[in-house]
Amino acid sequence: MTGVSEHVKDFNEVNKGLSEENAVLEALRCMNCVRPSCVKGCPVCIDIPAFVQRVANRDFAGAAEVVKKDNMLPAICGRVCPQETQCEGACILSKKEKPVAIGALERFVADREREHGVTTPEVAAPTGKKVAVVGSGPAGLTAAAELARMGHAVTVFESLHEAGGVLMYGIPNFRLPKEIVQAEIDQVKALGVEIRLNHLVGRSVSTEELLAYDAVFLGTGAGLPYFMGIEGENLCGVYSANEFLTRVNLMHANCFPGFDTPVKRAAKVVVAGGGNVAMDAARVARRLGADVTLVYRRREEDLPARAVEVTNAQAEGVRFVCCANPVRVLGEKTVSGVECARMEMCALDESGRPKPSCIEGSNFVLEADVFIEAIGQGPNPLLISMLPALTRERRGNVVVDEDGQTAIARVYAAGDVATGAATVIWAMGSAKKAAAAIDRMLRGE
Amino acid sequence: MYLVEEATQLADKVFQMWIHAPQVARHARAGQFLVIRIDETGERIPITISAVKGDSVRVIFMTIGKTTEHLSTLKKGDAIRDVVGPLGTPSDIKKYGTVVVIGGGVGVASTPIIAREAKEAGNHVIGIIGARNKDLLILEDEMKEACDELFITTDDGSKGIHGFASTVLDQLLKERELGCVWIIGPAIMMKVTSGVTKPYGVKTFVSLNPIMVDGTGMCGSCRVTVGGETKFACVDGPEFDAHQVDFDGLMQRQRMYVDEEKEALEHFHHPHGGCGCCGGEH
């Protein structure tokens, strides 16, 4: 295929990052504002001007120290945060020209530190208090790191065989290399955090054992895939995006049979959805050699995925069919196609987006041998249903106050389990607040 | 790492293994399973918990492909990289009166733990265990001890009653008042056998065995249709009301990776060069 990015040949990282010289030049563009609006745009409030100034002065170790005060996962956030709506969107320069590339600088600082030797931040004297953290995704890792630094003894329970949550099983290597995730998890462990893998809380750890800790943090995420509920959905070749991405990212099915987990090798793949998960699934399918079509029910300008991910997917040859929605999966035993209906946009719904509705008689068929549904996910009900005193919203999310406190004393929750599926950095921001509240509670303040 | 404490062969292609896994053993109940991954390049596979003793759990498996063949080569003192469990909802055991627990082939592995718990709950427990022939029959002594009555069937008549578990079950349904029936075995056996209890309206549980990945409810690989609704066998099951299960749909999805499974087994017996995408190591 000509005109298509070379990247579809492998799972290596697409964006190679800044060189030292370019990082310094970029940092010099920062105006070092007296009242920096970029900091307000960052959900974990990194002291952005302070670290950028250190990069400009070539004090890279100092820059890393400043970043890690507020964010223990900078190599991850620098890569996957939607900076255009956060720090960079708030940068004063963005009004007239391009904002300072804060994300790229954060990533540069973290990558350089990893390559030149890591320093572990100071840990406060032990408080004698024990905290259980459930889930080792972005929320759990952030809460664990914060609480360990405050001197509490932290145990993280993770049900999978690797820590990291969505960072490991969801986001593909070409956006977030797994050795970088592992290196940042190792930094959290260096603070004294114990991570117990293969422990599903509610099954391997009873709720009584859990509630015996001085405080509990629930960071169990939103890992329950939604299915469309259409005919033919259980045919062989229909995947949730969670399953498809877990097989490839966590189980390395792209290396089958070198690795034992298989994934269907398809000539034609249809992906339903328009978020980052849909983009990831489509781009992974391209790398497995398929011709990929993404079907989204609203207009192209409504795509919830980051603009850069849409651009990358298009550059890699993913075909977009907008204003269309799958209504039926076709096939005998295995998938042979996906019947879709054209959609028209009606009045705005409560989220401020146009509400799509089917156009009668507009159905058309996309040939496919694999169909991937990436239409969203909710909180896994297993553990939260075993804690009946928790209050939950209509969609199953755990209700918390602004400190992350749930309806059960000493039990806090943050990240996707509380907010519904959101971003890595929002999970980290809410986890950081909850950790501060847990610390105040444990100190009897 | 999880230590293999004992590994023995029970019958042709059927193996028994005790694994040290305290977090599983502490909480395991009848009807639950665990997921294991043998090593770094391994896949995750579900296996029913067949017994518990102290900090250890027993699994019994038949070699049907790459991972189970590999597992069968492990000896006492070897380690399994990952064991997670207990997973799934425990069997719905309470006082039903007379309970029948049926196991077919390697499915017999799951029956003593259910029979014992059912007896403890005050039920009169009848066991029916079957195999193709007498050499493939497993756990006969354990079932004899766990049940009030035990029937043995073989397809070829080499031991016990000549025929299938369904023949015995049919007779029991005619002669006695049954409170509840458990049937565990290959999908086709569960489909046929549970058809026998349907006209009598006797509550019947089957333990479904779809393809699983995580086993914790996050992917839907194990989805099955029960009473017209999509359920995840790993968290909603694996035991379901047999009369509500779409067995044909289950069997169709079980065959999704037949070709890949053959390829993996071939690769295990005759490894070739690297795959070219992970440094040629695998």
Short mmCIF file of N, CA, C and O in Angstrom, two decimals, chain A residues 37 88 155 189 215 388 407:
data_model
loop_
_atom_site.label_atom_id
_atom_site.label_comp_id
_atom_site.label_asym_id
_atom_site.label_seq_id
_atom_site.Cartn_x
_atom_site.Cartn_y
_atom_site.Cartn_z
N SER A 37 -1.36 29.94 33.91
CA SER A 37 -2.66 29.28 33.72
C SER A 37 -2.46 27.81 33.35
O SER A 37 -3.35 26.99 33.56
N GLU A 88 -1.63 22.55 27.85
CA GLU A 88 -1.26 23.28 26.63
C GLU A 88 -2.42 24.15 26.14
O GLU A 88 -2.21 25.23 25.60
N THR A 155 -0.49 -1.58 50.50
CA THR A 155 -0.55 -2.84 49.75
C THR A 155 -1.53 -2.66 48.60
O THR A 155 -2.67 -2.25 48.81
N LYS A 189 7.14 1.17 43.33
CA LYS A 189 7.54 0.11 44.26
C LYS A 189 8.72 0.55 45.12
O LYS A 189 8.82 0.17 46.29
N ALA A 215 -7.43 2.12 56.03
CA ALA A 215 -8.15 2.84 54.98
C ALA A 215 -8.11 2.00 53.71
O ALA A 215 -7.21 1.18 53.53
N PRO A 388 -22.42 -3.69 49.72
CA PRO A 388 -23.74 -3.14 49.45
C PRO A 388 -23.97 -1.76 50.05
O PRO A 388 -24.87 -1.03 49.61
N ALA A 407 -19.71 6.15 50.63
CA ALA A 407 -20.72 6.08 51.69
C ALA A 407 -20.24 5.24 52.87
O ALA A 407 -20.87 5.23 53.92
#
